[in-house]
PDB file of C-alpha atoms and ligand atoms in Angstrom:
ATOM      1  CA  UNK A   1     274.568  13.851 117.380  1.00  0.00           C
ATOM      2  CA  UNK A   2     272.776  16.020 114.184  1.00  0.00           C
ATOM      3  CA  UNK A   3     269.604  14.325 115.037  1.00  0.00           C
ATOM      4  CA  UNK A   4     269.425  14.775 118.324  1.00  0.00           C
ATOM      5  CA  UNK A   5     269.713  18.607 118.284  1.00  0.00           C
ATOM      6  CA  UNK A   6     266.865  18.062 115.429  1.00  0.00           C
ATOM      7  CA  UNK A   7     264.589  16.393 117.642  1.00  0.00           C
ATOM      8  CA  UNK A   8     264.969  18.137 120.708  1.00  0.00           C
ATOM      9  CA  UNK A   9     264.023  22.222 118.606  1.00  0.00           C
ATOM     10  CA  UNK A  10     261.926  22.043 115.835  1.00  0.00           C
ATOM     11  CA  UNK A  11     263.556  25.190 114.830  1.00  0.00           C
ATOM     12  CA  UNK A  12     266.228  27.601 114.537  1.00  0.00           C
ATOM     13  CA  UNK A  13     264.931  30.341 116.465  1.00  0.00           C
ATOM     14  CA  UNK A  14     263.206  27.742 118.981  1.00  0.00           C
ATOM     15  CA  UNK A  15     267.132  26.623 119.237  1.00  0.00           C
ATOM     16  CA  UNK A  16     267.752  30.248 119.974  1.00  0.00           C
ATOM     17  CA  UNK A  17     265.382  31.413 122.290  1.00  0.00           C
ATOM     18  CA  UNK A  18     266.019  27.978 124.387  1.00  0.00           C
ATOM     19  CA  UNK A  19     269.894  28.349 124.272  1.00  0.00           C
ATOM     20  CA  UNK A  20     270.416  32.172 124.902  1.00  0.00           C
ATOM     21  CA  UNK A  21     268.819  34.327 126.956  1.00  0.00           C
ATOM     22  CA  UNK A  22     266.186  36.195 125.939  1.00  0.00           C
ATOM     23  CA  UNK A  23     267.504  40.091 125.029  1.00  0.00           C
ATOM     24  CA  UNK A  24     269.684  38.023 121.952  1.00  0.00           C
ATOM     25  CA  UNK A  25     266.072  36.794 121.398  1.00  0.00           C
ATOM     26  CA  UNK A  26     264.640  40.300 121.524  1.00  0.00           C
ATOM     27  CA  UNK A  27     266.859  41.817 119.413  1.00  0.00           C
ATOM     28  CA  UNK A  28     266.357  39.150 116.942  1.00  0.00           C
ATOM     29  CA  UNK A  29     262.649  39.638 116.314  1.00  0.00           C
ATOM     30  CA  UNK A  30     263.314  43.024 116.302  1.00  0.00           C
ATOM     31  CA  UNK A  31     265.486  42.505 113.629  1.00  0.00           C
ATOM     32  CA  UNK A  32     263.257  39.894 111.270  1.00  0.00           C
ATOM     33  CA  UNK A  33     260.357  42.784 112.156  1.00  0.00           C
ATOM     34  CA  UNK A  34     262.596  45.643 111.112  1.00  0.00           C
ATOM     35  CA  UNK A  35     264.126  44.744 107.621  1.00  0.00           C
ATOM     36  CA  UNK A  36     261.834  41.997 106.369  1.00  0.00           C
ATOM     37  CA  UNK A  37     258.105  43.559 107.103  1.00  0.00           C
ATOM     38  CA  UNK A  38     259.185  47.062 107.102  1.00  0.00           C
ATOM     39  CA  UNK A  39     256.626  48.331 109.165  1.00  0.00           C
ATOM     40  CA  UNK A  40     255.352  51.661 108.739  1.00  0.00           C
ATOM     41  CA  UNK A  41     254.495  53.897 111.599  1.00  0.00           C
ATOM     42  CA  UNK A  42     251.166  54.690 113.183  1.00  0.00           C
ATOM     43  CA  UNK A  43     250.077  59.071 112.129  1.00  0.00           C
ATOM     44  CA  UNK A  44     248.870  60.252 116.048  1.00  0.00           C
ATOM     45  CA  UNK A  45     246.890  63.612 115.266  1.00  0.00           C
ATOM     46  CA  UNK A  46     245.897  65.841 117.548  1.00  0.00           C
ATOM     47  CA  UNK A  47     241.208  66.606 116.415  1.00  0.00           C
ATOM     48  CA  UNK A  48     240.238  69.042 119.366  1.00  0.00           C
ATOM     49  CA  UNK A  49     241.861  70.638 122.131  1.00  0.00           C
ATOM     50  CA  UNK A  50     239.905  72.589 124.551  1.00  0.00           C
ATOM     51  CA  UNK A  51     241.685  74.687 127.036  1.00  0.00           C
ATOM     52  CA  UNK A  52     239.424  75.959 129.872  1.00  0.00           C
ATOM     53  CA  UNK A  53     241.569  77.079 132.690  1.00  0.00           C
ATOM     54  CA  UNK A  54     245.490  78.066 132.190  1.00  0.00           C
ATOM     55  CA  UNK A  55     246.246  80.344 134.946  1.00  0.00           C
ATOM     56  CA  UNK A  56     249.716  80.834 136.148  1.00  0.00           C
ATOM     57  CA  UNK A  57     250.021  83.113 139.307  1.00  0.00           C
ATOM     58  CA  UNK A  58     253.505  84.868 140.278  1.00  0.00           C
ATOM     59  CA  UNK A  59     253.444  84.933 143.765  1.00  0.00           C
ATOM     60  CA  UNK A  60     253.308  80.812 144.442  1.00  0.00           C
ATOM     61  CA  UNK A  61     254.813  80.221 140.687  1.00  0.00           C
ATOM     62  CA  UNK A  62     251.294  78.165 140.096  1.00  0.00           C
ATOM     63  CA  UNK A  63     250.119  77.075 136.729  1.00  0.00           C
ATOM     64  CA  UNK A  64     246.311  75.789 137.208  1.00  0.00           C
ATOM     65  CA  UNK A  65     246.116  73.693 134.106  1.00  0.00           C
ATOM     66  CA  UNK A  66     242.319  72.106 132.151  1.00  0.00           C
ATOM     67  CA  UNK A  67     243.061  70.533 129.002  1.00  0.00           C
ATOM     68  CA  UNK A  68     240.967  68.082 127.163  1.00  0.00           C
ATOM     69  CA  UNK A  69     242.289  66.572 123.808  1.00  0.00           C
ATOM     70  CA  UNK A  70     240.834  64.159 121.477  1.00  0.00           C
ATOM     71  CA  UNK A  71     243.968  62.296 120.046  1.00  0.00           C
ATOM     72  CA  UNK A  72     243.496  60.451 116.388  1.00  0.00           C
ATOM     73  CA  UNK A  73     245.863  57.130 115.812  1.00  0.00           C
ATOM     74  CA  UNK A  74     245.539  55.598 112.735  1.00  0.00           C
ATOM     75  CA  UNK A  75     247.714  52.433 112.272  1.00  0.00           C
ATOM     76  CA  UNK A  76     248.539  51.766 108.059  1.00  0.00           C
ATOM     77  CA  UNK A  77     250.126  48.711 107.708  1.00  0.00           C
ATOM     78  CA  UNK A  78     248.246  46.154 106.124  1.00  0.00           C
ATOM     79  CA  UNK A  79     249.874  43.087 107.902  1.00  0.00           C
ATOM     80  CA  UNK A  80     251.253  44.435 111.184  1.00  0.00           C
ATOM     81  CA  UNK A  81     249.247  45.028 114.580  1.00  0.00           C
ATOM     82  CA  UNK A  82     250.319  47.529 117.117  1.00  0.00           C
ATOM     83  CA  UNK A  83     249.925  46.501 120.786  1.00  0.00           C
ATOM     84  CA  UNK A  84     250.104  50.029 122.450  1.00  0.00           C
ATOM     85  CA  UNK A  85     251.545  48.771 126.698  1.00  0.00           C
ATOM     86  CA  UNK A  86     251.476  52.264 127.911  1.00  0.00           C
ATOM     87  CA  UNK A  87     250.544  55.623 126.548  1.00  0.00           C
ATOM     88  CA  UNK A  88     251.407  58.844 128.613  1.00  0.00           C
ATOM     89  CA  UNK A  89     250.871  62.344 128.033  1.00  0.00           C
ATOM     90  CA  UNK A  90     253.148  64.848 128.662  1.00  0.00           C
ATOM     91  CA  UNK A  91     252.395  68.867 128.858  1.00  0.00           C
ATOM     92  CA  UNK A  92     254.905  71.320 127.808  1.00  0.00           C
ATOM     93  CA  UNK A  93     254.652  75.167 127.935  1.00  0.00           C
ATOM     94  CA  UNK A  94     257.354  76.363 127.002  1.00  0.00           C
ATOM     95  CA  UNK A  95     259.812  73.594 127.851  1.00  0.00           C
ATOM     96  CA  UNK A  96     258.667  73.655 130.819  1.00  0.00           C
ATOM     97  CA  UNK A  97     256.928  70.043 131.817  1.00  0.00           C
ATOM     98  CA  UNK A  98     253.512  71.160 133.117  1.00  0.00           C
ATOM     99  CA  UNK A  99     251.512  67.565 133.437  1.00  0.00           C
ATOM    100  CA  UNK A 100     251.865  63.523 132.837  1.00  0.00           C
ATOM    101  CA  UNK A 101     248.332  61.744 132.706  1.00  0.00           C
ATOM    102  CA  UNK A 102     248.823  57.980 131.769  1.00  0.00           C
ATOM    103  CA  UNK A 103     246.067  56.779 129.632  1.00  0.00           C
ATOM    104  CA  UNK A 104     243.669  54.326 131.344  1.00  0.00           C
ATOM    105  CA  UNK A 105     242.858  53.176 127.935  1.00  0.00           C
ATOM    106  CA  UNK A 106     245.823  51.439 127.177  1.00  0.00           C
ATOM    107  CA  UNK A 107     246.553  48.833 127.366  1.00  0.00           C
ATOM    108  CA  UNK A 108     244.982  47.538 123.816  1.00  0.00           C
ATOM    109  CA  UNK A 109     245.627  46.682 120.540  1.00  0.00           C
ATOM    110  CA  UNK A 110     245.271  47.718 117.278  1.00  0.00           C
ATOM    111  CA  UNK A 111     244.354  45.565 114.506  1.00  0.00           C
ATOM    112  CA  UNK A 112     245.404  46.098 110.963  1.00  0.00           C
ATOM    113  CA  UNK A 113     244.473  49.683 108.758  1.00  0.00           C
ATOM    114  CA  UNK A 114     242.303  50.492 112.005  1.00  0.00           C
ATOM    115  CA  UNK A 115     241.910  53.725 114.009  1.00  0.00           C
ATOM    116  CA  UNK A 116     241.933  54.393 117.423  1.00  0.00           C
ATOM    117  CA  UNK A 117     239.820  57.558 118.431  1.00  0.00           C
ATOM    118  CA  UNK A 118     241.050  58.621 121.803  1.00  0.00           C
ATOM    119  CA  UNK A 119     238.706  60.708 123.034  1.00  0.00           C
ATOM    120  CA  UNK A 120     238.485  63.595 126.503  1.00  0.00           C
ATOM    121  CA  UNK A 121     242.010  62.783 127.525  1.00  0.00           C
ATOM    122  CA  UNK A 122     242.354  65.033 130.523  1.00  0.00           C
ATOM    123  CA  UNK A 123     244.945  66.748 131.345  1.00  0.00           C
ATOM    124  CA  UNK A 124     244.328  69.241 134.967  1.00  0.00           C
ATOM    125  CA  UNK A 125     245.481  70.203 137.978  1.00  0.00           C
ATOM    126  CA  UNK A 126     247.954  72.435 139.141  1.00  0.00           C
ATOM    127  CA  UNK A 127     251.624  72.554 139.066  1.00  0.00           C
ATOM    128  CA  UNK A 128     254.850  74.402 141.023  1.00  0.00           C
ATOM    129  CA  UNK A 129     256.460  75.983 137.251  1.00  0.00           C
ATOM    130  CA  UNK A 130     259.285  78.671 137.654  1.00  0.00           C
ATOM    131  CA  UNK A 131     259.492  80.840 134.661  1.00  0.00           C
ATOM    132  CA  UNK A 132     262.364  83.351 133.475  1.00  0.00           C
ATOM    133  CA  UNK A 133     260.794  86.788 133.980  1.00  0.00           C
ATOM    134  CA  UNK A 134     262.687  87.751 130.735  1.00  0.00           C
ATOM    135  CA  UNK A 135     261.709  85.064 127.592  1.00  0.00           C
ATOM    136  CA  UNK A 136     259.295  82.659 130.081  1.00  0.00           C
ATOM    137  CA  UNK A 137     256.867  85.230 131.778  1.00  0.00           C
ATOM    138  CA  UNK A 138     256.478  87.801 128.362  1.00  0.00           C
ATOM    139  CA  UNK A 139     255.922  84.983 126.156  1.00  0.00           C
ATOM    140  CA  UNK A 140     253.220  83.776 128.674  1.00  0.00           C
ATOM    141  CA  UNK A 141     251.865  87.390 128.724  1.00  0.00           C
ATOM    142  CA  UNK A 142     251.639  87.453 125.293  1.00  0.00           C
ATOM    143  CA  UNK A 143     249.971  84.271 124.856  1.00  0.00           C
ATOM    144  CA  UNK A 144     247.410  85.393 127.341  1.00  0.00           C
ATOM    145  CA  UNK A 145     246.166  89.022 125.398  1.00  0.00           C
ATOM    146  CA  UNK A 146     246.228  87.087 122.799  1.00  0.00           C
ATOM    147  CA  UNK A 147     244.424  84.232 124.027  1.00  0.00           C
ATOM    148  CA  UNK A 148     245.987  81.179 122.288  1.00  0.00           C
ATOM    149  CA  UNK A 149     248.782  79.327 124.265  1.00  0.00           C
ATOM    150  CA  UNK A 150     251.343  76.905 122.537  1.00  0.00           C
ATOM    151  CA  UNK A 151     251.766  73.970 124.499  1.00  0.00           C
ATOM    152  CA  UNK A 152     253.747  70.920 123.245  1.00  0.00           C
ATOM    153  CA  UNK A 153     252.268  68.070 124.329  1.00  0.00           C
ATOM    154  CA  UNK A 154     254.585  64.276 124.183  1.00  0.00           C
ATOM    155  CA  UNK A 155     253.000  61.070 123.692  1.00  0.00           C
ATOM    156  CA  UNK A 156     255.225  58.684 125.376  1.00  0.00           C
ATOM    157  CA  UNK A 157     254.498  55.125 124.087  1.00  0.00           C
ATOM    158  CA  UNK A 158     255.728  51.690 124.496  1.00  0.00           C
ATOM    159  CA  UNK A 159     254.023  48.873 121.886  1.00  0.00           C
ATOM    160  CA  UNK A 160     254.513  45.865 120.307  1.00  0.00           C
ATOM    161  CA  UNK A 161     254.628  45.229 117.065  1.00  0.00           C
ATOM    162  CA  UNK A 162     252.586  42.138 115.585  1.00  0.00           C
ATOM    163  CA  UNK A 163     252.905  40.533 112.308  1.00  0.00           C
ATOM    164  CA  UNK A 164     251.036  37.424 112.269  1.00  0.00           C
ATOM    165  CA  UNK A 165     252.037  34.823 115.304  1.00  0.00           C
ATOM    166  CA  UNK A 166     255.172  36.788 115.787  1.00  0.00           C
ATOM    167  CA  UNK A 167     255.571  39.260 118.247  1.00  0.00           C
ATOM    168  CA  UNK A 168     257.896  41.274 119.116  1.00  0.00           C
ATOM    169  CA  UNK A 169     259.436  42.784 122.272  1.00  0.00           C
ATOM    170  CA  UNK A 170     258.656  45.901 124.074  1.00  0.00           C
ATOM    171  CA  UNK A 171     259.223  49.592 122.001  1.00  0.00           C
ATOM    172  CA  UNK A 172     260.129  52.560 123.710  1.00  0.00           C
ATOM    173  CA  UNK A 173     259.252  54.670 125.538  1.00  0.00           C
ATOM    174  CA  UNK A 174     259.199  56.799 122.303  1.00  0.00           C
ATOM    175  CA  UNK A 175     258.427  60.845 122.268  1.00  0.00           C
ATOM    176  CA  UNK A 176     256.455  61.865 119.979  1.00  0.00           C
ATOM    177  CA  UNK A 177     255.288  65.366 119.301  1.00  0.00           C
ATOM    178  CA  UNK A 178     252.257  67.274 119.501  1.00  0.00           C
ATOM    179  CA  UNK A 179     253.389  71.167 118.966  1.00  0.00           C
ATOM    180  CA  UNK A 180     249.833  72.683 120.048  1.00  0.00           C
ATOM    181  CA  UNK A 181     248.505  76.087 119.566  1.00  0.00           C
ATOM    182  CA  UNK A 182     245.770  76.290 122.140  1.00  0.00           C
ATOM    183  CA  UNK A 183     243.110  79.138 122.293  1.00  0.00           C
ATOM    184  CA  UNK A 184     242.059  79.484 126.024  1.00  0.00           C
ATOM    185  CA  UNK A 185     237.813  78.954 125.701  1.00  0.00           C
ATOM    186  CA  UNK A 186     235.137  80.002 128.115  1.00  0.00           C
ATOM    187  CA  UNK A 187     233.877  77.104 127.831  1.00  0.00           C
ATOM    188  CA  UNK A 188     234.075  72.983 126.995  1.00  0.00           C
ATOM    189  CA  UNK A 189     230.788  72.786 124.855  1.00  0.00           C
ATOM    190  CA  UNK A 190     231.565  75.966 122.518  1.00  0.00           C
ATOM    191  CA  UNK A 191     233.810  75.332 119.667  1.00  0.00           C
ATOM    192  CA  UNK A 192     237.430  76.493 120.488  1.00  0.00           C
ATOM    193  CA  UNK A 193     238.697  76.973 117.580  1.00  0.00           C
ATOM    194  CA  UNK A 194     242.250  74.571 117.264  1.00  0.00           C
ATOM    195  CA  UNK A 195     242.819  73.361 114.036  1.00  0.00           C
ATOM    196  CA  UNK A 196     243.706  69.712 114.209  1.00  0.00           C
ATOM    197  CA  UNK A 197     247.240  69.076 114.472  1.00  0.00           C
ATOM    198  CA  UNK A 198     249.487  65.962 112.982  1.00  0.00           C
ATOM    199  CA  UNK A 199     252.253  65.111 115.421  1.00  0.00           C
ATOM    200  CA  UNK A 200     255.796  65.031 114.342  1.00  0.00           C
ATOM    201  CA  UNK A 201     258.527  62.629 115.165  1.00  0.00           C
ATOM    202  CA  UNK A 202     257.401  59.470 115.003  1.00  0.00           C
ATOM    203  CA  UNK A 203     259.801  56.918 115.309  1.00  0.00           C
ATOM    204  CA  UNK A 204     257.786  54.016 117.238  1.00  0.00           C
ATOM    205  CA  UNK A 205     258.254  50.868 115.673  1.00  0.00           C
ATOM    206  CA  UNK A 206     261.609  52.514 114.383  1.00  0.00           C
ATOM    207  CA  UNK A 207     262.714  54.364 117.188  1.00  0.00           C
ATOM    208  CA  UNK A 208     266.718  54.597 116.799  1.00  0.00           C
ATOM    209  CA  UNK A 209     266.900  53.646 120.327  1.00  0.00           C
ATOM    210  CA  UNK A 210     266.157  50.210 120.127  1.00  0.00           C
ATOM    211  CA  UNK A 211     269.240  50.028 117.330  1.00  0.00           C
ATOM    212  CA  UNK A 212     270.939  50.902 119.878  1.00  0.00           C
ATOM    213  CA  UNK A 213     270.514  48.530 122.902  1.00  0.00           C
ATOM    214  CA  UNK A 214     271.451  45.945 119.642  1.00  0.00           C
TER     215      UNK A 214
HETATM  216  C1  LIG B   1     242.442  83.234 135.152  1.00  0.00           C
HETATM  217  O1  LIG B   1     242.698  84.461 134.838  1.00  0.00           O
HETATM  218  C2  LIG B   1     241.529  84.893 134.515  1.00  0.00           C
HETATM  219  C3  LIG B   1     242.349  86.233 133.784  1.00  0.00           C
HETATM  220  O2  LIG B   1     243.908  86.607 133.633  1.00  0.00           O
HETATM  221  C4  LIG B   1     240.662  85.139 135.686  1.00  0.00           C
HETATM  222  O3  LIG B   1     239.631  85.302 135.235  1.00  0.00           O
HETATM  223  C5  LIG B   1     239.887  83.983 136.316  1.00  0.00           C
HETATM  224  O4  LIG B   1     239.619  84.822 137.360  1.00  0.00           O
HETATM  225  C6  LIG B   1     241.667  83.216 136.511  1.00  0.00           C
HETATM  226  N1  LIG B   1     240.835  81.945 136.730  1.00  0.00           N
HETATM  227  C7  LIG B   1     241.153  81.283 137.606  1.00  0.00           C
HETATM  228  C8  LIG B   1     240.065  80.063 138.522  1.00  0.00           C
HETATM  229  O5  LIG B   1     242.511  81.497 138.841  1.00  0.00           O
HETATM  230  C1  LIG B   2     248.428  80.238 144.249  1.00  0.00           C
HETATM  231  O1  LIG B   2     247.814  81.248 144.549  1.00  0.00           O
HETATM  232  C2  LIG B   2     246.305  81.358 143.678  1.00  0.00           C
HETATM  233  C3  LIG B   2     246.097  82.469 143.632  1.00  0.00           C
HETATM  234  O2  LIG B   2     245.916  83.098 145.125  1.00  0.00           O
HETATM  235  C4  LIG B   2     245.243  79.626 144.296  1.00  0.00           C
HETATM  236  O3  LIG B   2     244.048  80.402 143.767  1.00  0.00           O
HETATM  237  C5  LIG B   2     246.164  79.059 144.343  1.00  0.00           C
HETATM  238  O4  LIG B   2     245.470  78.110 145.131  1.00  0.00           O
HETATM  239  C6  LIG B   2     247.601  79.152 145.505  1.00  0.00           C
HETATM  240  N1  LIG B   2     248.140  77.546 144.917  1.00  0.00           N
HETATM  241  C7  LIG B   2     249.345  76.757 146.070  1.00  0.00           C
HETATM  242  C8  LIG B   2     249.726  75.891 145.572  1.00  0.00           C
HETATM  243  O5  LIG B   2     249.349  77.235 146.924  1.00  0.00           O
HETATM  244  C1  LIG B   3     238.836  48.267 114.550  1.00  0.00           C
HETATM  245  O1  LIG B   3     239.611  47.727 115.796  1.00  0.00           O
HETATM  246  C2  LIG B   3     237.724  47.260 116.315  1.00  0.00           C
HETATM  247  C3  LIG B   3     238.056  47.029 117.924  1.00  0.00           C
HETATM  248  O2  LIG B   3     239.201  46.089 118.353  1.00  0.00           O
HETATM  249  C4  LIG B   3     237.061  46.306 115.491  1.00  0.00           C
HETATM  250  O3  LIG B   3     235.895  46.602 116.397  1.00  0.00           O
HETATM  251  C5  LIG B   3     236.840  46.988 114.310  1.00  0.00           C
HETATM  252  O4  LIG B   3     236.188  46.389 113.721  1.00  0.00           O
HETATM  253  C6  LIG B   3     238.324  47.644 113.855  1.00  0.00           C
HETATM  254  N1  LIG B   3     238.231  47.864 112.587  1.00  0.00           N
HETATM  255  C7  LIG B   3     238.994  47.797 111.478  1.00  0.00           C
HETATM  256  C8  LIG B   3     238.210  48.597 110.283  1.00  0.00           C
HETATM  257  O5  LIG B   3     239.836  46.474 111.200  1.00  0.00           O
HETATM  258  C1  LIG B   4     236.229  65.155 121.786  1.00  0.00           C
HETATM  259  O1  LIG B   4     235.613  63.850 121.277  1.00  0.00           O
HETATM  260  C2  LIG B   4     234.109  64.083 121.633  1.00  0.00           C
HETATM  261  C3  LIG B   4     232.890  63.199 121.625  1.00  0.00           C
HETATM  262  O2  LIG B   4     232.850  63.624 120.406  1.00  0.00           O
HETATM  263  C4  LIG B   4     233.877  65.733 122.396  1.00  0.00           C
HETATM  264  O3  LIG B   4     231.995  65.935 122.675  1.00  0.00           O
HETATM  265  C5  LIG B   4     234.551  66.484 122.601  1.00  0.00           C
HETATM  266  O4  LIG B   4     233.714  68.274 122.421  1.00  0.00           O
HETATM  267  C6  LIG B   4     236.030  66.581 121.826  1.00  0.00           C
HETATM  268  N1  LIG B   4     236.635  67.320 121.709  1.00  0.00           N
HETATM  269  C7  LIG B   4     237.405  67.238 123.346  1.00  0.00           C
HETATM  270  C8  LIG B   4     238.282  68.939 123.438  1.00  0.00           C
HETATM  271  O5  LIG B   4     236.985  66.945 123.956  1.00  0.00           O
HETATM  272  C1  LIG B   5     243.501  77.933 112.689  1.00  0.00           C
HETATM  273  O1  LIG B   5     243.805  77.580 111.011  1.00  0.00           O
HETATM  274  C2  LIG B   5     243.403  79.060 110.584  1.00  0.00           C
HETATM  275  C3  LIG B   5     243.365  79.288 109.479  1.00  0.00           C
HETATM  276  O2  LIG B   5     244.577  78.851 108.751  1.00  0.00           O
HETATM  277  C4  LIG B   5     244.419  80.067 110.945  1.00  0.00           C
HETATM  278  O3  LIG B   5     243.891  81.615 110.567  1.00  0.00           O
HETATM  279  C5  LIG B   5     243.993  80.349 112.633  1.00  0.00           C
HETATM  280  O4  LIG B   5     244.709  81.419 113.246  1.00  0.00           O
HETATM  281  C6  LIG B   5     244.172  79.190 113.474  1.00  0.00           C
HETATM  282  N1  LIG B   5     243.293  78.933 114.698  1.00  0.00           N
HETATM  283  C7  LIG B   5     244.828  78.727 115.639  1.00  0.00           C
HETATM  284  C8  LIG B   5     244.039  78.402 117.237  1.00  0.00           C
HETATM  285  O5  LIG B   5     245.637  78.476 115.265  1.00  0.00           O
END
């Protein structure tokens, strides 16, 4: 009896995977990964931003926008590799979402201690947004007068992590906040005066909602 089960399964993890469903297996992999290998979160920085159009037309509530971003992702781990399965950039102004783009550069794998540069992520188009007269519109007008807009960019990710041969199931989606102050620039080629900005709330490999699934 004992001999037979050893013969059919090489190890406990393997048995587990065969006899239980993938959810249990995922949970096990996640637990091993998080509690034993203690991965560090990747670091996201918006190194450059250029806003060449940000016009709101009151008559038809339409925002025309043209934003380009350079984003750097650093994997600080010495032993953990990261698969970026999907990366979406969501742009909000005054908590109103006006754009979402899915980056064509994903999926890709990021090795240990490696830095990935996502250059010229384009967020452009037009969107119907409903601005409140009092707060939103007056802030928009203030920002327009100052020539700098507070644009909150969220980076939404689906990732997998790899330690040696172990590959975790999908994490996420997790949302990373990059609160940008982007000057309106007349030309894409002139330096815009944007200050490189680190993104906050990075819970990619230690996403609380992954524990919630357990
Ligand atoms: C955008 O707005 C600025 C000033 O508000 C105006 O000069 C410019 O012509 C507008 N551009 C477009 C494309 O609507
Ligand atoms: C909204 O109005 C502006 C200015 O009149 C125009 O350029 C734009 O095409 C309009 N957008 C839509 C969706 O009608
Ligand atoms: C980072 O990844 C790229 C692409 O996979 C690879 O060419 C490069 O050698 C890596 N750099 C380091 C420091 O591992
Ligand atoms: C991003 O990087 C590219 C290449 O280094 C550069 O040409 C561009 O001006 C940078 N900034 C933006 C906002 O695209
Ligand atoms: C960039 O940083 C400098 C110095 O802290 C500051 O004076 C400037 O207003 C900042 N620019 C933007 C666009 O936030």
